[in-house]
Each structure stands twice: as C-alpha cells, then as structure tokens.
Amino acid sequence: MVVADLFSQMTWTFCLLGQVLILINLPLWIIHKYTMPWELIFLLIVAPSVSMSLQLVLSRTREFEADRGAMELTHDPQGLASALQKMEDAQERELKILFPKLGRVAIPSWLRTHPRTEERIRRLFSAMRPLSHPEIWAWDHGVSLPMAKDLPRWRHLSGFRW
C-alpha cells in the first residue's frame, strides 16, 4: 500500500501543480495569445479519481488476502465468518442510530474500501478444506491452564501494555 499511497500523492501533487499553471496562463488564454491543450486539462480533472479508484481496488484485493491469511493461521473459517458478520451488524446498528430514516443504504462497490461481507464469508467457506491433521485441533485431555492473576504492567514511555 505504500507504493499505491505514494502514487496517489504524486497524482494529487501533479494535478494541483497543473491547476496552478492553468490559473497562471488563464489571462493569456482570455486574450487569445495562448491555446490550452484540452486533453491535458481533461487528464488533470480525471487523474485523481482514477488513482483513487485503483487504490480502492487494491485495498479490496488485500482484504481478501488478509482473510485468506487469517483462515490459514486460525484454521477456523466459521469463527472468522462469525466475527465478520458481528462487525457488519455493529456497523449497521451505528448507521441506524445516526440515520434512522434511511434504512439500509448500499454503498456502490467501486466506492468501498472493503469487499462486501457476504462476499468475504462466501470466499472463506469456498476456500475451506479439510484439515490435514484434525487430531491436533481436537486435543483435549482435561488439562486446564491457570488464569493470570496480575494485570499487565503499563510501559511508561509509549503507553502500550507489555
């Protein structure tokens, strides 16, 4: 994402520079001493939108990869799907509180930073395969580990727990 962010920032910077140059040359254009290349002006208008939409596509693709990585790490697609659904439900509740009369508003897919939850859950279950060693995950011999009694200490410089 760093390269995509850098590309997006460069696009915005070049567009801003182009707009400043257009404003500087505007008096020459008004007195017909200079003609502006309309193709470049159109490119200055469209480039930031194209850059942002490409960045959103990359973000959605990376979310699918993150879901796949989480499934490989946890071996629990049902748990991941449940967590995704709970987050979606919480977001819908918050939107209903903020905008009670709107109901459910569908955001167009090309404006979303994350894929639709239904699509993410569908991909989780379609990528699910049987475990190679199910006995490892079903290991239960009645052994319980002791619970921690002390709270974690605060690190003084950064505020994070360690």
Short mmCIF file of N, CA and C in Angstrom, two decimals:
data_model
loop_
_atom_site.label_atom_id
_atom_site.label_comp_id
_atom_site.label_asym_id
_atom_site.label_seq_id
_atom_site.Cartn_x
_atom_site.Cartn_y
_atom_site.Cartn_z
N MET A 1 0.82 -1.19 0.00
CA MET A 1 0.00 0.00 0.00
C MET A 1 0.86 1.26 0.00
N VAL A 2 2.11 1.16 0.39
CA VAL A 2 2.97 2.34 0.44
C VAL A 2 3.18 2.88 -0.97
N VAL A 3 3.42 2.00 -1.93
CA VAL A 3 3.62 2.44 -3.31
C VAL A 3 2.34 3.04 -3.86
N ALA A 4 1.21 2.43 -3.55
CA ALA A 4 -0.07 2.97 -4.03
C ALA A 4 -0.35 4.33 -3.41
N ASP A 5 -0.05 4.50 -2.13
CA ASP A 5 -0.23 5.81 -1.48
C ASP A 5 0.70 6.85 -2.09
N LEU A 6 1.94 6.44 -2.36
CA LEU A 6 2.89 7.36 -2.97
C LEU A 6 2.42 7.79 -4.36
N PHE A 7 1.94 6.83 -5.13
CA PHE A 7 1.42 7.13 -6.47
C PHE A 7 0.23 8.07 -6.39
N SER A 8 -0.65 7.84 -5.45
CA SER A 8 -1.81 8.70 -5.28
C SER A 8 -1.40 10.12 -4.88
N GLN A 9 -0.45 10.24 -3.96
CA GLN A 9 0.01 11.56 -3.54
C GLN A 9 0.70 12.30 -4.69
N MET A 10 1.48 11.57 -5.49
CA MET A 10 2.12 12.19 -6.65
C MET A 10 1.08 12.67 -7.65
N THR A 11 0.03 11.89 -7.86
CA THR A 11 -1.02 12.28 -8.79
C THR A 11 -1.70 13.56 -8.31
N TRP A 12 -2.04 13.62 -7.03
CA TRP A 12 -2.67 14.83 -6.49
C TRP A 12 -1.74 16.03 -6.60
N THR A 13 -0.45 15.84 -6.34
CA THR A 13 0.51 16.94 -6.42
C THR A 13 0.63 17.46 -7.84
N PHE A 14 0.76 16.55 -8.81
CA PHE A 14 0.86 16.98 -10.20
C PHE A 14 -0.42 17.66 -10.67
N CYS A 15 -1.56 17.18 -10.23
CA CYS A 15 -2.82 17.82 -10.60
C CYS A 15 -2.92 19.22 -10.01
N LEU A 16 -2.50 19.38 -8.78
CA LEU A 16 -2.51 20.71 -8.17
C LEU A 16 -1.56 21.65 -8.90
N LEU A 17 -0.38 21.16 -9.25
CA LEU A 17 0.58 21.96 -10.00
C LEU A 17 0.01 22.35 -11.36
N GLY A 18 -0.65 21.41 -12.03
CA GLY A 18 -1.27 21.71 -13.32
C GLY A 18 -2.37 22.75 -13.20
N GLN A 19 -3.15 22.68 -12.13
CA GLN A 19 -4.21 23.67 -11.95
C GLN A 19 -3.64 25.06 -11.69
N VAL A 20 -2.54 25.13 -10.96
CA VAL A 20 -1.88 26.42 -10.73
C VAL A 20 -1.35 26.97 -12.05
N LEU A 21 -0.76 26.11 -12.88
CA LEU A 21 -0.27 26.57 -14.18
C LEU A 21 -1.41 27.03 -15.08
N ILE A 22 -2.54 26.37 -15.01
CA ILE A 22 -3.70 26.81 -15.80
C ILE A 22 -4.15 28.19 -15.33
N LEU A 23 -4.19 28.41 -14.01
CA LEU A 23 -4.58 29.73 -13.49
C LEU A 23 -3.59 30.82 -13.90
N ILE A 24 -2.30 30.47 -13.94
CA ILE A 24 -1.30 31.45 -14.36
C ILE A 24 -1.48 31.80 -15.84
N ASN A 25 -1.79 30.80 -16.67
CA ASN A 25 -1.93 31.02 -18.11
C ASN A 25 -3.32 31.48 -18.51
N LEU A 26 -4.24 31.56 -17.59
CA LEU A 26 -5.61 31.96 -17.91
C LEU A 26 -5.70 33.35 -18.55
N PRO A 27 -4.96 34.36 -18.09
CA PRO A 27 -5.05 35.66 -18.78
C PRO A 27 -4.59 35.59 -20.24
N LEU A 28 -3.56 34.80 -20.53
CA LEU A 28 -3.13 34.65 -21.93
C LEU A 28 -4.19 33.96 -22.77
N TRP A 29 -4.89 33.02 -22.17
CA TRP A 29 -5.95 32.32 -22.90
C TRP A 29 -7.12 33.25 -23.17
N ILE A 30 -7.42 34.13 -22.22
CA ILE A 30 -8.55 35.05 -22.38
C ILE A 30 -8.29 36.04 -23.51
N ILE A 31 -7.06 36.53 -23.65
CA ILE A 31 -6.79 37.49 -24.73
C ILE A 31 -6.34 36.79 -26.01
N HIS A 32 -6.52 35.49 -26.09
CA HIS A 32 -6.29 34.67 -27.29
C HIS A 32 -4.83 34.67 -27.73
N LYS A 33 -3.91 34.79 -26.82
CA LYS A 33 -2.49 34.68 -27.15
C LYS A 33 -1.99 33.24 -26.94
N TYR A 34 -2.81 32.44 -26.33
CA TYR A 34 -2.37 31.09 -26.00
C TYR A 34 -3.58 30.17 -26.04
N THR A 35 -3.41 28.99 -26.58
CA THR A 35 -4.48 28.00 -26.57
C THR A 35 -4.09 26.89 -25.59
N MET A 36 -5.05 26.49 -24.81
CA MET A 36 -4.79 25.45 -23.81
C MET A 36 -5.06 24.08 -24.42
N PRO A 37 -4.20 23.10 -24.10
CA PRO A 37 -4.45 21.74 -24.58
C PRO A 37 -5.56 21.09 -23.73
N TRP A 38 -6.72 20.93 -24.32
CA TRP A 38 -7.88 20.43 -23.59
C TRP A 38 -7.71 18.99 -23.13
N GLU A 39 -6.90 18.21 -23.85
CA GLU A 39 -6.67 16.83 -23.43
C GLU A 39 -5.96 16.79 -22.07
N LEU A 40 -4.98 17.67 -21.90
CA LEU A 40 -4.27 17.70 -20.62
C LEU A 40 -5.15 18.22 -19.49
N ILE A 41 -6.02 19.16 -19.80
CA ILE A 41 -6.94 19.65 -18.78
C ILE A 41 -7.89 18.54 -18.36
N PHE A 42 -8.38 17.78 -19.34
CA PHE A 42 -9.25 16.64 -19.02
C PHE A 42 -8.49 15.62 -18.17
N LEU A 43 -7.23 15.38 -18.50
CA LEU A 43 -6.41 14.44 -17.72
C LEU A 43 -6.21 14.95 -16.29
N LEU A 44 -6.03 16.25 -16.12
CA LEU A 44 -5.90 16.81 -14.78
C LEU A 44 -7.18 16.64 -13.97
N ILE A 45 -8.31 16.67 -14.63
CA ILE A 45 -9.58 16.51 -13.93
C ILE A 45 -9.82 15.05 -13.55
N VAL A 46 -9.48 14.13 -14.44
CA VAL A 46 -9.82 12.71 -14.27
C VAL A 46 -8.78 11.94 -13.46
N ALA A 47 -7.52 12.33 -13.51
CA ALA A 47 -6.44 11.55 -12.90
C ALA A 47 -6.63 11.26 -11.41
N PRO A 48 -7.02 12.22 -10.57
CA PRO A 48 -7.19 11.87 -9.15
C PRO A 48 -8.29 10.84 -8.91
N SER A 49 -9.37 10.91 -9.66
CA SER A 49 -10.45 9.93 -9.49
C SER A 49 -10.00 8.54 -9.90
N VAL A 50 -9.28 8.45 -11.01
CA VAL A 50 -8.78 7.15 -11.46
C VAL A 50 -7.78 6.59 -10.45
N SER A 51 -6.91 7.43 -9.95
CA SER A 51 -5.93 6.99 -8.96
C SER A 51 -6.61 6.47 -7.69
N MET A 52 -7.63 7.19 -7.23
CA MET A 52 -8.33 6.77 -6.01
C MET A 52 -9.08 5.45 -6.23
N SER A 53 -9.72 5.31 -7.39
CA SER A 53 -10.46 4.07 -7.63
C SER A 53 -9.51 2.88 -7.75
N LEU A 54 -8.34 3.07 -8.34
CA LEU A 54 -7.36 1.98 -8.39
C LEU A 54 -6.85 1.63 -6.99
N GLN A 55 -6.69 2.62 -6.15
CA GLN A 55 -6.26 2.36 -4.78
C GLN A 55 -7.34 1.60 -4.00
N LEU A 56 -8.60 1.91 -4.24
CA LEU A 56 -9.69 1.18 -3.57
C LEU A 56 -9.75 -0.27 -4.04
N VAL A 57 -9.52 -0.51 -5.33
CA VAL A 57 -9.49 -1.88 -5.85
C VAL A 57 -8.36 -2.66 -5.18
N LEU A 58 -7.20 -2.04 -5.05
CA LEU A 58 -6.07 -2.70 -4.39
C LEU A 58 -6.40 -3.00 -2.93
N SER A 59 -7.06 -2.09 -2.26
CA SER A 59 -7.44 -2.29 -0.86
C SER A 59 -8.39 -3.47 -0.71
N ARG A 60 -9.39 -3.57 -1.60
CA ARG A 60 -10.33 -4.70 -1.53
C ARG A 60 -9.62 -6.02 -1.79
N THR A 61 -8.69 -6.04 -2.74
CA THR A 61 -7.94 -7.26 -3.02
C THR A 61 -7.11 -7.68 -1.82
N ARG A 62 -6.51 -6.72 -1.17
CA ARG A 62 -5.70 -7.04 0.01
C ARG A 62 -6.55 -7.53 1.17
N GLU A 63 -7.78 -7.08 1.27
CA GLU A 63 -8.67 -7.58 2.32
C GLU A 63 -8.97 -9.06 2.10
N PHE A 64 -9.18 -9.47 0.85
CA PHE A 64 -9.39 -10.89 0.57
C PHE A 64 -8.15 -11.70 0.95
N GLU A 65 -6.97 -11.16 0.65
CA GLU A 65 -5.74 -11.85 1.02
C GLU A 65 -5.58 -11.92 2.54
N ALA A 66 -5.97 -10.87 3.23
CA ALA A 66 -5.89 -10.89 4.70
C ALA A 66 -6.85 -11.93 5.28
N ASP A 67 -8.04 -12.05 4.70
CA ASP A 67 -8.99 -13.07 5.16
C ASP A 67 -8.42 -14.47 4.94
N ARG A 68 -7.80 -14.67 3.79
CA ARG A 68 -7.22 -15.98 3.50
C ARG A 68 -6.08 -16.29 4.46
N GLY A 69 -5.24 -15.29 4.74
CA GLY A 69 -4.15 -15.48 5.69
C GLY A 69 -4.65 -15.77 7.10
N ALA A 70 -5.72 -15.09 7.50
CA ALA A 70 -6.30 -15.34 8.82
C ALA A 70 -6.88 -16.75 8.90
N MET A 71 -7.48 -17.21 7.81
CA MET A 71 -8.03 -18.56 7.81
C MET A 71 -6.92 -19.59 7.91
N GLU A 72 -5.81 -19.37 7.20
CA GLU A 72 -4.69 -20.30 7.29
C GLU A 72 -4.06 -20.28 8.68
N LEU A 73 -4.07 -19.13 9.31
CA LEU A 73 -3.46 -19.01 10.64
C LEU A 73 -4.33 -19.65 11.71
N THR A 74 -5.63 -19.42 11.66
CA THR A 74 -6.50 -19.89 12.73
C THR A 74 -7.15 -21.24 12.45
N HIS A 75 -7.24 -21.62 11.19
CA HIS A 75 -7.94 -22.85 10.79
C HIS A 75 -9.38 -22.85 11.28
N ASP A 76 -9.99 -21.67 11.34
CA ASP A 76 -11.36 -21.56 11.83
C ASP A 76 -12.16 -20.59 10.96
N PRO A 77 -12.57 -21.03 9.77
CA PRO A 77 -13.33 -20.12 8.91
C PRO A 77 -14.69 -19.76 9.49
N GLN A 78 -15.31 -20.67 10.27
CA GLN A 78 -16.59 -20.34 10.87
C GLN A 78 -16.44 -19.20 11.87
N GLY A 79 -15.37 -19.23 12.66
CA GLY A 79 -15.13 -18.16 13.62
C GLY A 79 -14.85 -16.83 12.93
N LEU A 80 -14.08 -16.86 11.84
CA LEU A 80 -13.81 -15.64 11.09
C LEU A 80 -15.08 -15.09 10.46
N ALA A 81 -15.89 -15.98 9.91
CA ALA A 81 -17.16 -15.54 9.31
C ALA A 81 -18.07 -14.94 10.37
N SER A 82 -18.10 -15.55 11.54
CA SER A 82 -18.91 -15.01 12.63
C SER A 82 -18.42 -13.63 13.06
N ALA A 83 -17.10 -13.47 13.14
CA ALA A 83 -16.54 -12.16 13.52
C ALA A 83 -16.85 -11.11 12.47
N LEU A 84 -16.73 -11.48 11.20
CA LEU A 84 -17.05 -10.53 10.12
C LEU A 84 -18.51 -10.11 10.18
N GLN A 85 -19.39 -11.09 10.43
CA GLN A 85 -20.82 -10.77 10.49
C GLN A 85 -21.14 -9.89 11.70
N LYS A 86 -20.48 -10.14 12.82
CA LYS A 86 -20.71 -9.30 14.01
C LYS A 86 -20.25 -7.87 13.76
N MET A 87 -19.12 -7.71 13.08
CA MET A 87 -18.65 -6.35 12.76
C MET A 87 -19.61 -5.65 11.81
N GLU A 88 -20.14 -6.38 10.84
CA GLU A 88 -21.11 -5.81 9.91
C GLU A 88 -22.39 -5.40 10.63
N ASP A 89 -22.86 -6.26 11.54
CA ASP A 89 -24.08 -5.94 12.30
C ASP A 89 -23.87 -4.71 13.18
N ALA A 90 -22.70 -4.61 13.81
CA ALA A 90 -22.41 -3.44 14.65
C ALA A 90 -22.37 -2.17 13.81
N GLN A 91 -21.80 -2.25 12.63
CA GLN A 91 -21.75 -1.08 11.76
C GLN A 91 -23.15 -0.67 11.31
N GLU A 92 -23.98 -1.64 10.99
CA GLU A 92 -25.35 -1.33 10.59
C GLU A 92 -26.14 -0.70 11.74
N ARG A 93 -25.93 -1.20 12.97
CA ARG A 93 -26.61 -0.60 14.12
C ARG A 93 -26.20 0.85 14.30
N GLU A 94 -24.91 1.13 14.16
CA GLU A 94 -24.44 2.51 14.30
C GLU A 94 -25.03 3.41 13.22
N LEU A 95 -25.10 2.91 12.00
CA LEU A 95 -25.68 3.71 10.92
C LEU A 95 -27.17 3.95 11.15
N LYS A 96 -27.87 2.96 11.71
CA LYS A 96 -29.29 3.14 12.01
C LYS A 96 -29.50 4.18 13.11
N ILE A 97 -28.57 4.24 14.05
CA ILE A 97 -28.67 5.25 15.10
C ILE A 97 -28.42 6.64 14.51
N LEU A 98 -27.42 6.75 13.64
CA LEU A 98 -27.10 8.05 13.06
C LEU A 98 -28.15 8.51 12.05
N PHE A 99 -28.62 7.58 11.21
CA PHE A 99 -29.58 7.90 10.16
C PHE A 99 -30.77 6.95 10.25
N PRO A 100 -31.70 7.19 11.18
CA PRO A 100 -32.78 6.23 11.41
C PRO A 100 -33.76 6.11 10.24
N LYS A 101 -33.94 7.14 9.45
CA LYS A 101 -34.95 7.09 8.40
C LYS A 101 -34.42 6.53 7.08
N LEU A 102 -33.12 6.37 6.95
CA LEU A 102 -32.57 5.90 5.69
C LEU A 102 -32.71 4.40 5.51
N GLY A 103 -32.69 3.65 6.57
CA GLY A 103 -32.71 2.20 6.44
C GLY A 103 -31.33 1.71 6.02
N ARG A 104 -31.30 0.64 5.26
CA ARG A 104 -30.02 0.10 4.81
C ARG A 104 -29.65 0.73 3.47
N VAL A 105 -28.53 1.42 3.45
CA VAL A 105 -28.06 2.09 2.25
C VAL A 105 -26.91 1.26 1.67
N ALA A 106 -27.04 0.89 0.42
CA ALA A 106 -26.00 0.10 -0.23
C ALA A 106 -24.97 1.05 -0.84
N ILE A 107 -23.73 0.91 -0.41
CA ILE A 107 -22.65 1.71 -0.97
C ILE A 107 -22.20 1.03 -2.25
N PRO A 108 -22.03 1.77 -3.33
CA PRO A 108 -21.56 1.15 -4.58
C PRO A 108 -20.21 0.45 -4.36
N SER A 109 -20.02 -0.67 -5.03
CA SER A 109 -18.83 -1.47 -4.79
C SER A 109 -17.55 -0.74 -5.17
N TRP A 110 -17.59 0.15 -6.13
CA TRP A 110 -16.37 0.84 -6.53
C TRP A 110 -15.97 1.94 -5.56
N LEU A 111 -16.84 2.26 -4.58
CA LEU A 111 -16.51 3.25 -3.56
C LEU A 111 -16.13 2.62 -2.23
N ARG A 112 -16.18 1.30 -2.13
CA ARG A 112 -15.92 0.63 -0.87
C ARG A 112 -14.44 0.34 -0.69
N THR A 113 -13.94 0.50 0.54
CA THR A 113 -12.56 0.14 0.83
C THR A 113 -12.44 -1.35 1.16
N HIS A 114 -13.52 -1.95 1.63
CA HIS A 114 -13.54 -3.37 1.95
C HIS A 114 -14.59 -4.04 1.06
N PRO A 115 -14.37 -5.31 0.73
CA PRO A 115 -15.40 -6.03 -0.03
C PRO A 115 -16.65 -6.23 0.82
N ARG A 116 -17.74 -6.58 0.19
CA ARG A 116 -18.98 -6.85 0.92
C ARG A 116 -18.76 -8.05 1.84
N THR A 117 -19.38 -7.99 3.00
CA THR A 117 -19.21 -9.05 3.99
C THR A 117 -19.70 -10.38 3.47
N GLU A 118 -20.81 -10.37 2.74
CA GLU A 118 -21.34 -11.62 2.19
C GLU A 118 -20.32 -12.27 1.25
N GLU A 119 -19.64 -11.45 0.44
CA GLU A 119 -18.64 -11.99 -0.48
C GLU A 119 -17.43 -12.52 0.28
N ARG A 120 -17.03 -11.84 1.33
CA ARG A 120 -15.90 -12.31 2.13
C ARG A 120 -16.22 -13.64 2.81
N ILE A 121 -17.43 -13.76 3.35
CA ILE A 121 -17.84 -15.00 4.00
C ILE A 121 -17.94 -16.13 2.98
N ARG A 122 -18.49 -15.82 1.81
CA ARG A 122 -18.60 -16.84 0.76
C ARG A 122 -17.22 -17.34 0.35
N ARG A 123 -16.26 -16.44 0.21
CA ARG A 123 -14.91 -16.86 -0.16
C ARG A 123 -14.23 -17.65 0.95
N LEU A 124 -14.52 -17.30 2.20
CA LEU A 124 -13.95 -18.08 3.31
C LEU A 124 -14.43 -19.52 3.27
N PHE A 125 -15.72 -19.70 3.07
CA PHE A 125 -16.26 -21.06 3.06
C PHE A 125 -15.89 -21.82 1.79
N SER A 126 -15.71 -21.13 0.67
CA SER A 126 -15.32 -21.84 -0.55
C SER A 126 -13.86 -22.27 -0.49
N ALA A 127 -13.03 -21.54 0.25
CA ALA A 127 -11.62 -21.90 0.36
C ALA A 127 -11.37 -22.91 1.47
N MET A 128 -12.42 -23.24 2.23
CA MET A 128 -12.26 -24.16 3.35
C MET A 128 -11.98 -25.56 2.82
N ARG A 129 -10.97 -26.19 3.41
CA ARG A 129 -10.64 -27.57 3.04
C ARG A 129 -10.47 -28.38 4.31
N PRO A 130 -10.56 -29.68 4.20
CA PRO A 130 -10.41 -30.48 5.42
C PRO A 130 -9.00 -30.34 6.00
N LEU A 131 -8.92 -30.37 7.30
CA LEU A 131 -7.63 -30.25 7.97
C LEU A 131 -6.79 -31.49 7.71
N SER A 132 -5.49 -31.28 7.55
CA SER A 132 -4.62 -32.42 7.28
C SER A 132 -4.41 -33.28 8.52
N HIS A 133 -4.42 -32.67 9.69
CA HIS A 133 -4.25 -33.39 10.94
C HIS A 133 -5.32 -32.95 11.93
N PRO A 134 -6.55 -33.46 11.81
CA PRO A 134 -7.61 -33.00 12.71
C PRO A 134 -7.38 -33.38 14.16
N GLU A 135 -6.56 -34.38 14.42
CA GLU A 135 -6.34 -34.79 15.81
C GLU A 135 -5.57 -33.73 16.60
N ILE A 136 -4.81 -32.90 15.91
CA ILE A 136 -4.08 -31.83 16.61
C ILE A 136 -5.06 -30.83 17.20
N TRP A 137 -6.10 -30.48 16.43
CA TRP A 137 -7.03 -29.45 16.87
C TRP A 137 -8.09 -30.01 17.83
N ALA A 138 -8.23 -31.31 17.88
CA ALA A 138 -9.23 -31.92 18.76
C ALA A 138 -8.59 -32.42 20.06
N TRP A 139 -7.40 -31.99 20.38
CA TRP A 139 -6.68 -32.47 21.55
C TRP A 139 -7.30 -31.89 22.80
N ASP A 140 -7.88 -32.74 23.63
CA ASP A 140 -8.49 -32.29 24.88
C ASP A 140 -8.34 -33.41 25.89
N HIS A 141 -7.46 -33.20 26.86
CA HIS A 141 -7.23 -34.21 27.88
C HIS A 141 -7.62 -33.72 29.26
N GLY A 142 -8.49 -32.73 29.32
CA GLY A 142 -8.95 -32.24 30.60
C GLY A 142 -7.95 -31.37 31.33
N VAL A 143 -6.90 -30.95 30.67
CA VAL A 143 -5.88 -30.12 31.30
C VAL A 143 -6.30 -28.66 31.14
N SER A 144 -6.35 -27.96 32.25
CA SER A 144 -6.68 -26.54 32.18
C SER A 144 -5.49 -25.74 32.68
N LEU A 145 -5.21 -24.66 32.02
CA LEU A 145 -4.09 -23.81 32.40
C LEU A 145 -4.55 -22.80 33.43
N PRO A 146 -3.67 -22.41 34.35
CA PRO A 146 -4.06 -21.43 35.37
C PRO A 146 -4.28 -20.06 34.73
N MET A 147 -5.22 -19.33 35.29
CA MET A 147 -5.51 -17.99 34.81
C MET A 147 -4.49 -17.01 35.39
N ALA A 148 -4.17 -15.98 34.65
CA ALA A 148 -3.26 -14.94 35.13
C ALA A 148 -3.98 -14.10 36.17
N LYS A 149 -3.30 -13.79 37.27
CA LYS A 149 -3.93 -13.02 38.33
C LYS A 149 -3.54 -11.55 38.27
N ASP A 150 -2.36 -11.25 37.78
CA ASP A 150 -1.90 -9.87 37.73
C ASP A 150 -2.25 -9.25 36.37
N LEU A 151 -2.62 -7.98 36.42
CA LEU A 151 -2.85 -7.25 35.18
C LEU A 151 -1.52 -6.90 34.54
N PRO A 152 -1.48 -6.79 33.24
CA PRO A 152 -0.22 -6.40 32.59
C PRO A 152 0.22 -5.01 33.04
N ARG A 153 1.52 -4.82 33.12
CA ARG A 153 2.06 -3.53 33.52
C ARG A 153 2.02 -2.57 32.34
N TRP A 154 1.96 -1.28 32.65
CA TRP A 154 1.99 -0.26 31.60
C TRP A 154 3.43 0.12 31.34
N ARG A 155 3.77 0.22 30.08
CA ARG A 155 5.07 0.74 29.71
C ARG A 155 4.98 2.26 29.79
N HIS A 156 5.90 2.89 30.47
CA HIS A 156 5.76 4.31 30.79
C HIS A 156 5.97 5.22 29.59
N LEU A 157 6.82 4.88 28.66
CA LEU A 157 7.14 5.80 27.57
C LEU A 157 6.06 5.84 26.51
N SER A 158 5.59 4.70 26.10
CA SER A 158 4.66 4.69 24.97
C SER A 158 3.21 4.51 25.37
N GLY A 159 2.93 4.01 26.56
CA GLY A 159 1.56 3.81 26.98
C GLY A 159 1.01 2.45 26.61
N PHE A 160 1.76 1.66 25.85
CA PHE A 160 1.29 0.33 25.47
C PHE A 160 1.58 -0.66 26.58
N ARG A 161 0.76 -1.69 26.63
CA ARG A 161 1.00 -2.75 27.60
C ARG A 161 2.04 -3.71 27.04
N TRP A 162 2.83 -4.28 27.94
CA TRP A 162 3.79 -5.29 27.51
C TRP A 162 3.83 -6.42 28.49
#
